[in-house]
Every structure is written in C-alpha cells, then in structure tokens.
Amino acid sequence: MPPQRDAGQLDLRGHPGFLDAHVPTNGIGTHTMRALLDSARVVPPGELHCSQWIEEPTLLVTRFEYANLFHTITDWYSAYVSSRVTNLPDRPNVVFVDGHCKAPLEQTWEALFSNVTYAKSFSGPVCFRHAVLSPLGYETALFKGLSESFSCEGASAQSLRNKPDHQKTARLSEFGEMIIASFDLLEDGIVPPKKTSNGLKILFVRREDYLAHPRHSGKVESRLSNEQEVFDAVEKWAKGQKCKINVVNGLFAHMSMKEQLQAILEASVIIGAHGAGLTHLVSATPDTKVLEIISSFYRRPHFGLISHWKSLEYHAINLPGSYASIPDVTNELGNILKGLGC
C-alpha cells in the first residue's frame, strides 16, 4: 500500500468501501482473503514483535480449489503472473493462507515454486520483508476471459519481441513452458520436437467422474455418456488410416503429472470431452490440434479460449445431449489429419 502522512489512514478496518471496491463480497468474485486484508493495520515503531523473519520474496496464496486440475491451474497461473508483474525471482516462495488440506496436486506447486509452506503451520507471529498477495485464480485473466469478452490472440514471445502487438499475448505460452521446465521436459532449454517417425499420436483425454473435494455436495454427471465406445471406435478407425496413428489412452487420474505433460507434448491431436484434463492445453506445443466434444448439458468456453490464447487450432463437436455420434467424431478427426498431411 502507498505511504500516507498519517499512518493510521492505512488501517483498513472501518473502511468497508475500500474493500467492497476491490474485493467484492458477493457472487463468484468473493475473495477469501478479505478477512486478511480487513485485519491489516500499521504498527508503530517498537510494537512489531516477530518470532520469525522471512527475508525472501514470498507469494501469499489462497487456493480456491485444491483438488480440481482446472481450478488449481488457474491458481498456478495467478501465482505465476503475480511473480512476473512484481519482478519476483523465477521461482519465489509460496505460503498457503487458506485452510485446505494437502492434495496430490501440491507436488506440482512444489515443482513450480521454490518452497511451499502452510500459514497454519507457523507457531508464532511471522514477518515478511517482501510479501505479495496473489489474487484468486478466479480473479486473473485466465478465468476472467471466460466470462468477460476481450480480444487477445496467442503468439510466441519471440514474435512479439520483434513486432509488439497489444492484441496478442505470449503470457499463457510462457506459463506452459514454465510448467514443462519444472518437470525437466525441455531439451537444451526448448520444447523438444514431436517424434513422427513412429507415427502421429492422438491423445484421447479420458474423463472419470469424481468429486472435486471431500466437501463437494453437487451431483456428478457424465460429460460423454458413451466415452468408452468413442475411444474404442477411434482406435479402430486409426488402424485403417493410410498413415500410422497411435491412439493414446489418456487416463490422467492414473498418471503422474510428468507423464500427463509428456503425453500432451507428444500429441499431434488432443481429443476429449469437456473436462479438467484439457486444461493441460496450456502446455501444448503450437502445432497441436484440439478436438473438444461438448455436452449440451455443460457448454463452457474454457478450452476454446485457452486454445485461442495459445494460438492452437481448435475444433468442437457440440452434442445434442451427452451421447456422441461415432461418424461425427471420426469424420472430424479425418478432416484434422488432412491438415497434418495424413
């Protein structure tokens, strides 16, 4: 916060108007850091007593969802952008100030950032030399763009350095490369080229019904009621094509994060029903083609927009329900493969 003549003016308690303007209390914009901000105050000299000082720059993060991949990636992206715009080190420290439990996706937090700590594990007052409040994943451009219209196309960082264009962005691609690099999947500092000598790879991202976290009370619904039938048909169809095609069974729930990312990098085509697994498109290479199968019960723009912001070729099949026509799927795949010279 900017310095004021009267230090007491920095006390946010009793100034709900300020918080209401910047951290709204209602709807999806509810910011769970509001109470933390509301408690901020200036401490006069001599009254600051800390059991521990943390000297390194630190991101204070509230995880909005801690088990769902899509929502967790919006949190990763929020933390990444916060570190970029505030010029923090490439891999700053992270402190979780939420009350969520530890989840399997926390391994990726630990891969992306230098150190991950829970605020609830501190035994006494802790002071930070340089702390940055990272906004909720729902408050960053990655999520805002899903509900607010703005024109922003994907481009490479190199192309924008050579020819700046404020209608294009390389931020999401840079974020994807950061994830890849965190799992040692770069070769000589660059994304390795796809190996096509053994044929093209079609990655079928499978969706398994699940509850996002133990407190989830919603109804679990299938986004593609005949998914196994579609997968089996795509495998059979691929064997009859003139070029060699390998169909990869993307059961991400049973794969490590590194295995998931490796499958994304090697795929020439990524196909799947609308679901969190497709959020890995943020790490896909620019030449990747995308085919999303969308149930009429759950139409969302998430992965079409992410593809747009990544400059990926995107195709969609909008279903009249949750059942997909096999010929519709294979015909669309055939058109996509024509563009790959197959």
mmCIF file of C-alpha atoms in Angstrom:
data_model
loop_
_atom_site.group_PDB
_atom_site.id
_atom_site.type_symbol
_atom_site.label_atom_id
_atom_site.label_comp_id
_atom_site.label_asym_id
_atom_site.label_seq_id
_atom_site.Cartn_x
_atom_site.Cartn_y
_atom_site.Cartn_z
ATOM 1 C CA MET A 1 0.000 0.000 0.000
ATOM 2 C CA PRO A 2 1.271 3.531 -0.702
ATOM 3 C CA PRO A 3 2.597 5.512 2.258
ATOM 4 C CA GLN A 4 0.353 8.196 3.790
ATOM 5 C CA ARG A 5 1.156 11.138 6.050
ATOM 6 C CA ASP A 6 -0.998 9.698 8.779
ATOM 7 C CA ALA A 7 -0.083 6.053 9.251
ATOM 8 C CA GLY A 8 -3.494 5.420 10.763
ATOM 9 C CA GLN A 9 -5.060 6.044 7.363
ATOM 10 C CA LEU A 10 -3.610 2.731 6.223
ATOM 11 C CA ASP A 11 -5.822 0.870 8.684
ATOM 12 C CA LEU A 12 -8.466 -0.834 6.501
ATOM 13 C CA ARG A 13 -10.676 -1.698 9.441
ATOM 14 C CA GLY A 14 -13.723 0.523 9.401
ATOM 15 C CA HIS A 15 -13.313 1.263 5.668
ATOM 16 C CA PRO A 16 -15.595 -1.314 4.024
ATOM 17 C CA GLY A 17 -15.977 0.916 0.974
ATOM 18 C CA PHE A 18 -12.349 0.370 0.021
ATOM 19 C CA LEU A 19 -12.655 -3.391 0.360
ATOM 20 C CA ASP A 20 -16.013 -3.500 -1.428
ATOM 21 C CA ALA A 21 -14.475 -1.701 -4.393
ATOM 22 C CA HIS A 22 -11.501 -4.042 -4.695
ATOM 23 C CA VAL A 23 -12.541 -7.294 -3.016
ATOM 24 C CA PRO A 24 -16.298 -7.794 -3.552
ATOM 25 C CA THR A 25 -18.248 -9.831 -1.029
ATOM 26 C CA ASN A 26 -20.906 -11.422 -3.235
ATOM 27 C CA GLY A 27 -21.056 -13.994 -6.057
ATOM 28 C CA ILE A 28 -18.158 -15.806 -7.630
ATOM 29 C CA GLY A 29 -15.960 -12.760 -7.042
ATOM 30 C CA THR A 30 -15.925 -13.407 -3.289
ATOM 31 C CA HIS A 31 -12.305 -13.147 -2.224
ATOM 32 C CA THR A 32 -11.412 -15.364 0.709
ATOM 33 C CA MET A 33 -8.508 -13.043 1.582
ATOM 34 C CA ARG A 34 -10.969 -10.285 2.532
ATOM 35 C CA ALA A 35 -10.693 -11.022 6.255
ATOM 36 C CA LEU A 36 -6.901 -10.980 5.972
ATOM 37 C CA LEU A 37 -6.954 -7.593 4.228
ATOM 38 C CA ASP A 38 -9.541 -6.271 6.666
ATOM 39 C CA SER A 39 -7.198 -7.030 9.555
ATOM 40 C CA ALA A 40 -4.278 -5.056 8.058
ATOM 41 C CA ARG A 41 -3.033 -2.182 10.171
ATOM 42 C CA VAL A 42 0.065 -0.059 10.711
ATOM 43 C CA VAL A 43 2.185 -0.987 13.711
ATOM 44 C CA PRO A 44 4.055 1.905 15.361
ATOM 45 C CA PRO A 45 7.825 1.595 15.901
ATOM 46 C CA GLY A 46 8.701 -0.689 18.766
ATOM 47 C CA GLU A 47 5.441 -2.638 18.709
ATOM 48 C CA LEU A 48 6.354 -5.135 15.988
ATOM 49 C CA HIS A 49 7.355 -8.455 17.536
ATOM 50 C CA CYS A 50 8.083 -11.419 15.251
ATOM 51 C CA SER A 51 9.079 -14.942 16.172
ATOM 52 C CA GLN A 52 10.458 -15.385 12.639
ATOM 53 C CA TRP A 53 11.524 -13.112 9.775
ATOM 54 C CA ILE A 54 11.276 -14.392 6.208
ATOM 55 C CA GLU A 55 13.709 -12.441 4.087
ATOM 56 C CA GLU A 56 12.966 -13.999 0.667
ATOM 57 C CA PRO A 57 10.177 -12.592 -1.536
ATOM 58 C CA THR A 58 7.020 -14.622 -0.842
ATOM 59 C CA LEU A 59 3.652 -15.098 -2.514
ATOM 60 C CA LEU A 60 0.681 -15.392 -0.152
ATOM 61 C CA VAL A 61 -1.784 -17.679 -1.930
ATOM 62 C CA THR A 62 -5.381 -18.672 -1.268
ATOM 63 C CA ARG A 63 -6.170 -21.848 -3.189
ATOM 64 C CA PHE A 64 -9.735 -21.552 -4.429
ATOM 65 C CA GLU A 65 -9.951 -25.264 -5.291
ATOM 66 C CA TYR A 66 -7.224 -27.645 -4.219
ATOM 67 C CA ALA A 67 -8.115 -30.917 -5.989
ATOM 68 C CA ASN A 68 -9.628 -29.966 -9.367
ATOM 69 C CA LEU A 69 -6.975 -29.559 -12.078
ATOM 70 C CA PHE A 70 -8.651 -26.670 -13.905
ATOM 71 C CA HIS A 71 -9.112 -24.552 -10.790
ATOM 72 C CA THR A 72 -5.650 -25.450 -9.493
ATOM 73 C CA ILE A 73 -4.056 -24.375 -12.771
ATOM 74 C CA THR A 74 -5.838 -21.008 -12.506
ATOM 75 C CA ASP A 75 -4.189 -20.700 -9.069
ATOM 76 C CA TRP A 76 -0.791 -21.676 -10.511
ATOM 77 C CA TYR A 77 -1.262 -19.105 -13.247
ATOM 78 C CA SER A 78 -2.306 -16.440 -10.753
ATOM 79 C CA ALA A 79 0.828 -17.073 -8.684
ATOM 80 C CA TYR A 80 2.990 -17.111 -11.816
ATOM 81 C CA VAL A 81 1.609 -13.796 -13.107
ATOM 82 C CA SER A 82 1.904 -12.242 -9.639
ATOM 83 C CA SER A 83 5.592 -13.134 -9.583
ATOM 84 C CA ARG A 84 6.099 -11.734 -13.099
ATOM 85 C CA VAL A 85 4.369 -8.385 -12.660
ATOM 86 C CA THR A 86 6.110 -7.757 -9.325
ATOM 87 C CA ASN A 87 9.529 -8.853 -10.653
ATOM 88 C CA LEU A 88 9.993 -11.621 -8.113
ATOM 89 C CA PRO A 89 12.555 -14.368 -8.732
ATOM 90 C CA ASP A 90 11.599 -17.045 -11.260
ATOM 91 C CA ARG A 91 10.622 -19.478 -8.505
ATOM 92 C CA PRO A 92 9.602 -17.484 -5.411
ATOM 93 C CA ASN A 93 8.430 -18.952 -2.123
ATOM 94 C CA VAL A 94 4.729 -19.649 -1.627
ATOM 95 C CA VAL A 95 2.736 -19.594 1.608
ATOM 96 C CA PHE A 96 -0.810 -21.007 1.588
ATOM 97 C CA VAL A 97 -3.050 -18.813 3.744
ATOM 98 C CA ASP A 98 -6.143 -20.959 3.162
ATOM 99 C CA GLY A 99 -7.377 -23.794 5.343
ATOM 100 C CA HIS A 100 -7.389 -26.500 2.669
ATOM 101 C CA CYS A 101 -5.801 -29.896 3.187
ATOM 102 C CA LYS A 102 -2.761 -31.203 1.381
ATOM 103 C CA ALA A 103 -3.669 -32.709 -2.005
ATOM 104 C CA PRO A 104 -1.774 -34.658 -4.718
ATOM 105 C CA LEU A 105 -1.562 -31.534 -6.909
ATOM 106 C CA GLU A 106 0.595 -29.930 -4.247
ATOM 107 C CA GLN A 107 3.564 -31.797 -5.737
ATOM 108 C CA THR A 108 3.283 -29.504 -8.741
ATOM 109 C CA TRP A 109 3.174 -26.421 -6.519
ATOM 110 C CA GLU A 110 6.458 -27.676 -5.085
ATOM 111 C CA ALA A 111 7.880 -28.208 -8.576
ATOM 112 C CA LEU A 112 6.827 -24.751 -9.791
ATOM 113 C CA PHE A 113 7.979 -22.722 -6.799
ATOM 114 C CA SER A 114 10.994 -22.729 -4.507
ATOM 115 C CA ASN A 115 9.259 -23.594 -1.266
ATOM 116 C CA VAL A 116 5.660 -24.207 -0.204
ATOM 117 C CA THR A 117 4.553 -23.586 3.381
ATOM 118 C CA TYR A 118 1.209 -23.538 5.196
ATOM 119 C CA ALA A 119 0.494 -20.401 7.221
ATOM 120 C CA LYS A 120 -1.344 -22.589 9.749
ATOM 121 C CA SER A 121 1.951 -24.353 10.482
ATOM 122 C CA PHE A 122 3.567 -21.163 11.848
ATOM 123 C CA SER A 123 3.867 -21.334 15.632
ATOM 124 C CA GLY A 124 4.024 -17.595 16.230
ATOM 125 C CA PRO A 125 3.946 -14.175 14.536
ATOM 126 C CA VAL A 126 5.851 -14.292 11.225
ATOM 127 C CA CYS A 127 7.089 -11.210 9.373
ATOM 128 C CA PHE A 128 7.917 -10.947 5.667
ATOM 129 C CA ARG A 129 10.350 -8.460 4.135
ATOM 130 C CA HIS A 130 8.545 -8.702 0.792
ATOM 131 C CA ALA A 131 5.109 -10.347 0.615
ATOM 132 C CA VAL A 132 2.767 -10.297 -2.393
ATOM 133 C CA LEU A 133 -0.928 -11.159 -2.081
ATOM 134 C CA SER A 134 -1.668 -13.335 -5.087
ATOM 135 C CA PRO A 135 -5.250 -12.903 -6.375
ATOM 136 C CA LEU A 136 -7.601 -15.836 -6.568
ATOM 137 C CA GLY A 137 -7.446 -17.906 -9.732
ATOM 138 C CA TYR A 138 -10.964 -16.658 -10.468
ATOM 139 C CA GLU A 139 -9.678 -13.091 -10.453
ATOM 140 C CA THR A 140 -6.935 -13.464 -13.085
ATOM 141 C CA ALA A 141 -7.194 -13.081 -16.852
ATOM 142 C CA LEU A 142 -7.112 -16.844 -17.415
ATOM 143 C CA PHE A 143 -10.506 -17.135 -15.738
ATOM 144 C CA LYS A 144 -11.917 -13.628 -16.307
ATOM 145 C CA GLY A 145 -11.631 -14.150 -20.038
ATOM 146 C CA LEU A 146 -14.124 -16.993 -19.771
ATOM 147 C CA SER A 147 -16.857 -14.620 -18.626
ATOM 148 C CA GLU A 148 -15.697 -11.226 -19.888
ATOM 149 C CA SER A 149 -15.198 -10.582 -23.590
ATOM 150 C CA PHE A 150 -11.845 -9.204 -24.700
ATOM 151 C CA SER A 151 -9.775 -9.705 -27.824
ATOM 152 C CA CYS A 152 -6.485 -11.426 -27.160
ATOM 153 C CA GLU A 153 -4.798 -13.899 -29.509
ATOM 154 C CA GLY A 154 -1.872 -16.154 -28.736
ATOM 155 C CA ALA A 155 1.573 -15.554 -30.178
ATOM 156 C CA SER A 156 5.150 -16.542 -29.435
ATOM 157 C CA ALA A 157 7.275 -14.374 -27.179
ATOM 158 C CA GLN A 158 9.865 -14.047 -29.960
ATOM 159 C CA SER A 159 7.325 -12.769 -32.494
ATOM 160 C CA LEU A 160 6.044 -10.151 -30.043
ATOM 161 C CA ARG A 161 9.579 -9.030 -29.227
ATOM 162 C CA ASN A 162 10.181 -8.488 -32.936
ATOM 163 C CA LYS A 163 6.787 -6.893 -33.564
ATOM 164 C CA PRO A 164 4.866 -5.730 -30.450
ATOM 165 C CA ASP A 165 1.090 -6.180 -30.677
ATOM 166 C CA HIS A 166 -1.157 -5.318 -27.717
ATOM 167 C CA GLN A 167 -3.929 -7.518 -29.137
ATOM 168 C CA LYS A 168 -1.759 -10.617 -28.722
ATOM 169 C CA THR A 169 -0.179 -12.367 -25.763
ATOM 170 C CA ALA A 170 2.594 -14.872 -25.111
ATOM 171 C CA ARG A 171 1.914 -14.985 -21.372
ATOM 172 C CA LEU A 172 -0.038 -18.251 -21.388
ATOM 173 C CA SER A 173 2.554 -19.966 -23.580
ATOM 174 C CA GLU A 174 5.332 -18.796 -21.263
ATOM 175 C CA PHE A 175 3.376 -20.168 -18.316
ATOM 176 C CA GLY A 176 3.012 -23.523 -20.060
ATOM 177 C CA GLU A 177 6.746 -23.638 -20.731
ATOM 178 C CA MET A 178 7.394 -22.876 -17.063
ATOM 179 C CA ILE A 179 5.355 -25.957 -16.109
ATOM 180 C CA ILE A 180 7.220 -28.100 -18.654
ATOM 181 C CA ALA A 181 10.591 -26.832 -17.453
ATOM 182 C CA SER A 182 9.665 -27.573 -13.832
ATOM 183 C CA PHE A 183 9.402 -31.255 -14.746
ATOM 184 C CA ASP A 184 12.655 -31.311 -16.766
ATOM 185 C CA LEU A 185 10.851 -31.883 -20.074
ATOM 186 C CA LEU A 186 12.777 -29.274 -22.070
ATOM 187 C CA GLU A 187 15.716 -30.251 -24.258
ATOM 188 C CA ASP A 188 18.527 -27.662 -24.372
ATOM 189 C CA GLY A 189 16.106 -25.097 -22.987
ATOM 190 C CA ILE A 190 13.454 -25.583 -25.677
ATOM 191 C CA VAL A 191 10.381 -27.785 -26.109
ATOM 192 C CA PRO A 192 11.518 -30.963 -27.898
ATOM 193 C CA PRO A 193 10.056 -31.540 -31.383
ATOM 194 C CA LYS A 194 7.422 -34.230 -31.825
ATOM 195 C CA LYS A 195 8.880 -37.557 -32.955
ATOM 196 C CA THR A 196 6.838 -38.525 -36.021
ATOM 197 C CA SER A 197 8.923 -41.472 -37.261
ATOM 198 C CA ASN A 198 6.713 -43.822 -35.254
ATOM 199 C CA GLY A 199 3.512 -42.155 -36.448
ATOM 200 C CA LEU A 200 1.228 -39.370 -35.279
ATOM 201 C CA LYS A 201 -0.153 -39.521 -31.769
ATOM 202 C CA ILE A 202 -3.799 -38.817 -30.982
ATOM 203 C CA LEU A 203 -4.180 -38.269 -27.249
ATOM 204 C CA PHE A 204 -7.678 -39.121 -26.043
ATOM 205 C CA VAL A 205 -8.057 -37.353 -22.698
ATOM 206 C CA ARG A 206 -10.383 -39.534 -20.657
ATOM 207 C CA ARG A 207 -12.745 -38.100 -18.109
ATOM 208 C CA GLU A 208 -13.595 -40.028 -14.966
ATOM 209 C CA ASP A 209 -16.494 -38.882 -12.808
ATOM 210 C CA TYR A 210 -15.252 -37.658 -9.458
ATOM 211 C CA LEU A 211 -15.939 -35.277 -6.600
ATOM 212 C CA ALA A 212 -13.556 -32.325 -6.721
ATOM 213 C CA HIS A 213 -13.027 -32.385 -2.953
ATOM 214 C CA PRO A 214 -14.494 -34.034 0.163
ATOM 215 C CA ARG A 215 -16.844 -31.099 0.845
ATOM 216 C CA HIS A 216 -18.341 -31.249 -2.655
ATOM 217 C CA SER A 217 -22.109 -31.728 -2.470
ATOM 218 C CA GLY A 218 -23.026 -31.400 -6.143
ATOM 219 C CA LYS A 219 -24.313 -34.095 -8.452
ATOM 220 C CA VAL A 220 -21.694 -35.892 -10.544
ATOM 221 C CA GLU A 221 -22.761 -36.005 -14.198
ATOM 222 C CA SER A 222 -21.161 -37.624 -17.232
ATOM 223 C CA ARG A 223 -19.991 -35.196 -19.928
ATOM 224 C CA LEU A 224 -19.775 -38.003 -22.538
ATOM 225 C CA SER A 225 -22.079 -40.928 -21.780
ATOM 226 C CA ASN A 226 -20.539 -43.243 -24.422
ATOM 227 C CA GLU A 227 -16.901 -42.273 -23.912
ATOM 228 C CA GLN A 228 -15.577 -45.853 -23.936
ATOM 229 C CA GLU A 229 -17.458 -46.562 -27.154
ATOM 230 C CA VAL A 230 -15.997 -43.441 -28.765
ATOM 231 C CA PHE A 231 -12.479 -44.316 -27.626
ATOM 232 C CA ASP A 232 -12.731 -47.875 -28.952
ATOM 233 C CA ALA A 233 -14.108 -46.606 -32.282
ATOM 234 C CA VAL A 234 -11.302 -44.045 -32.658
ATOM 235 C CA GLU A 235 -8.712 -46.769 -32.023
ATOM 236 C CA LYS A 236 -10.312 -48.990 -34.688
ATOM 237 C CA TRP A 237 -10.641 -46.088 -37.138
ATOM 238 C CA ALA A 238 -6.978 -45.081 -36.657
ATOM 239 C CA LYS A 239 -5.783 -48.547 -37.681
ATOM 240 C CA GLY A 240 -7.441 -48.130 -41.075
ATOM 241 C CA GLN A 241 -5.755 -44.849 -41.994
ATOM 242 C CA LYS A 242 -3.019 -44.615 -44.632
ATOM 243 C CA CYS A 243 -0.515 -43.076 -42.204
ATOM 244 C CA LYS A 244 0.497 -44.615 -38.917
ATOM 245 C CA ILE A 245 -1.537 -43.292 -35.996
ATOM 246 C CA ASN A 246 -1.102 -44.186 -32.337
ATOM 247 C CA VAL A 247 -4.107 -43.512 -30.103
ATOM 248 C CA VAL A 248 -3.010 -42.814 -26.520
ATOM 249 C CA ASN A 249 -5.404 -43.648 -23.693
ATOM 250 C CA GLY A 250 -5.128 -40.515 -21.545
ATOM 251 C CA LEU A 251 -6.226 -41.810 -18.160
ATOM 252 C CA PHE A 252 -4.721 -38.820 -16.374
ATOM 253 C CA ALA A 253 -6.146 -39.795 -12.993
ATOM 254 C CA HIS A 254 -3.775 -42.783 -13.067
ATOM 255 C CA MET A 255 -0.716 -40.953 -14.425
ATOM 256 C CA SER A 256 1.896 -38.817 -12.697
ATOM 257 C CA MET A 257 1.960 -35.122 -13.581
ATOM 258 C CA LYS A 258 5.150 -35.629 -15.586
ATOM 259 C CA GLU A 259 3.535 -38.465 -17.556
ATOM 260 C CA GLN A 260 0.496 -36.276 -18.279
ATOM 261 C CA LEU A 261 2.667 -33.428 -19.547
ATOM 262 C CA GLN A 262 4.785 -35.808 -21.643
ATOM 263 C CA ALA A 263 1.621 -37.114 -23.323
ATOM 264 C CA ILE A 264 0.464 -33.551 -24.055
ATOM 265 C CA LEU A 265 3.821 -32.606 -25.592
ATOM 266 C CA GLU A 266 3.955 -35.679 -27.843
ATOM 267 C CA ALA A 267 0.374 -35.416 -29.126
ATOM 268 C CA SER A 268 -0.333 -34.077 -32.604
ATOM 269 C CA VAL A 269 -4.065 -34.130 -31.854
ATOM 270 C CA ILE A 270 -5.726 -33.874 -28.448
ATOM 271 C CA ILE A 271 -9.335 -35.048 -28.229
ATOM 272 C CA GLY A 272 -11.626 -35.302 -25.234
ATOM 273 C CA ALA A 273 -14.900 -34.399 -23.622
ATOM 274 C CA HIS A 274 -15.097 -31.069 -21.819
ATOM 275 C CA GLY A 275 -13.280 -31.631 -18.541
ATOM 276 C CA ALA A 276 -10.418 -30.513 -16.317
ATOM 277 C CA GLY A 277 -7.842 -32.706 -18.071
ATOM 278 C CA LEU A 278 -7.990 -30.459 -21.136
ATOM 279 C CA THR A 279 -6.544 -27.621 -19.045
ATOM 280 C CA HIS A 280 -3.168 -29.153 -19.896
ATOM 281 C CA LEU A 281 -3.579 -27.365 -23.249
ATOM 282 C CA VAL A 282 -1.640 -24.530 -21.598
ATOM 283 C CA SER A 283 1.455 -26.732 -22.056
ATOM 284 C CA ALA A 284 0.699 -27.969 -25.593
ATOM 285 C CA THR A 285 3.066 -27.106 -28.448
ATOM 286 C CA PRO A 286 1.885 -24.501 -31.017
ATOM 287 C CA ASP A 287 1.330 -27.118 -33.751
ATOM 288 C CA THR A 288 -1.115 -29.162 -31.633
ATOM 289 C CA LYS A 289 -4.679 -29.620 -32.926
ATOM 290 C CA VAL A 290 -7.588 -29.767 -30.463
ATOM 291 C CA LEU A 291 -10.962 -31.507 -30.772
ATOM 292 C CA GLU A 292 -13.346 -30.952 -27.866
ATOM 293 C CA ILE A 293 -16.579 -32.949 -27.518
ATOM 294 C CA ILE A 294 -19.104 -30.779 -25.691
ATOM 295 C CA SER A 295 -22.262 -31.996 -23.977
ATOM 296 C CA SER A 296 -25.351 -29.807 -24.343
ATOM 297 C CA PHE A 297 -25.685 -30.007 -20.557
ATOM 298 C CA TYR A 298 -22.316 -28.370 -19.981
ATOM 299 C CA ARG A 299 -21.332 -25.834 -22.596
ATOM 300 C CA ARG A 300 -18.407 -23.717 -21.461
ATOM 301 C CA PRO A 301 -15.876 -21.643 -23.476
ATOM 302 C CA HIS A 302 -12.854 -22.619 -21.356
ATOM 303 C CA PHE A 303 -10.823 -24.713 -23.773
ATOM 304 C CA GLY A 304 -11.789 -22.895 -26.948
ATOM 305 C CA LEU A 305 -10.491 -19.685 -25.365
ATOM 306 C CA ILE A 306 -7.358 -21.303 -23.943
ATOM 307 C CA SER A 307 -6.647 -22.670 -27.438
ATOM 308 C CA HIS A 308 -7.179 -19.156 -28.858
ATOM 309 C CA TRP A 309 -4.822 -17.624 -26.286
ATOM 310 C CA LYS A 310 -2.272 -20.324 -27.129
ATOM 311 C CA SER A 311 -2.825 -19.995 -30.915
ATOM 312 C CA LEU A 312 -3.810 -23.672 -31.197
ATOM 313 C CA GLU A 313 -6.051 -24.956 -33.992
ATOM 314 C CA TYR A 314 -9.344 -25.707 -32.233
ATOM 315 C CA HIS A 315 -12.348 -27.800 -33.323
ATOM 316 C CA ALA A 316 -15.516 -28.655 -31.401
ATOM 317 C CA ILE A 317 -18.389 -31.098 -31.698
ATOM 318 C CA ASN A 318 -21.458 -29.780 -29.895
ATOM 319 C CA LEU A 319 -23.665 -32.678 -28.869
ATOM 320 C CA PRO A 320 -27.488 -32.555 -28.678
ATOM 321 C CA GLY A 321 -27.134 -34.366 -25.335
ATOM 322 C CA SER A 322 -24.224 -36.300 -23.860
ATOM 323 C CA TYR A 323 -24.085 -39.079 -26.477
ATOM 324 C CA ALA A 324 -21.612 -38.672 -29.348
ATOM 325 C CA SER A 325 -22.121 -39.978 -32.882
ATOM 326 C CA ILE A 326 -19.124 -42.126 -33.867
ATOM 327 C CA PRO A 327 -19.165 -40.983 -37.552
ATOM 328 C CA ASP A 328 -19.226 -37.326 -36.445
ATOM 329 C CA VAL A 329 -16.119 -37.863 -34.330
ATOM 330 C CA THR A 330 -14.127 -39.859 -36.893
ATOM 331 C CA ASN A 331 -15.110 -37.521 -39.759
ATOM 332 C CA GLU A 332 -13.886 -34.518 -37.769
ATOM 333 C CA LEU A 333 -10.648 -36.323 -36.905
ATOM 334 C CA GLY A 334 -10.200 -37.181 -40.592
ATOM 335 C CA ASN A 335 -10.507 -33.506 -41.559
ATOM 336 C CA ILE A 336 -7.964 -32.545 -38.905
ATOM 337 C CA LEU A 337 -5.499 -35.202 -40.084
ATOM 338 C CA LYS A 338 -5.732 -33.907 -43.657
ATOM 339 C CA GLY A 339 -4.189 -30.710 -42.366
ATOM 340 C CA LEU A 340 -1.330 -32.789 -40.979
ATOM 341 C CA GLY A 341 -0.692 -34.390 -44.368
ATOM 342 C CA CYS A 342 -2.261 -37.704 -43.397
#
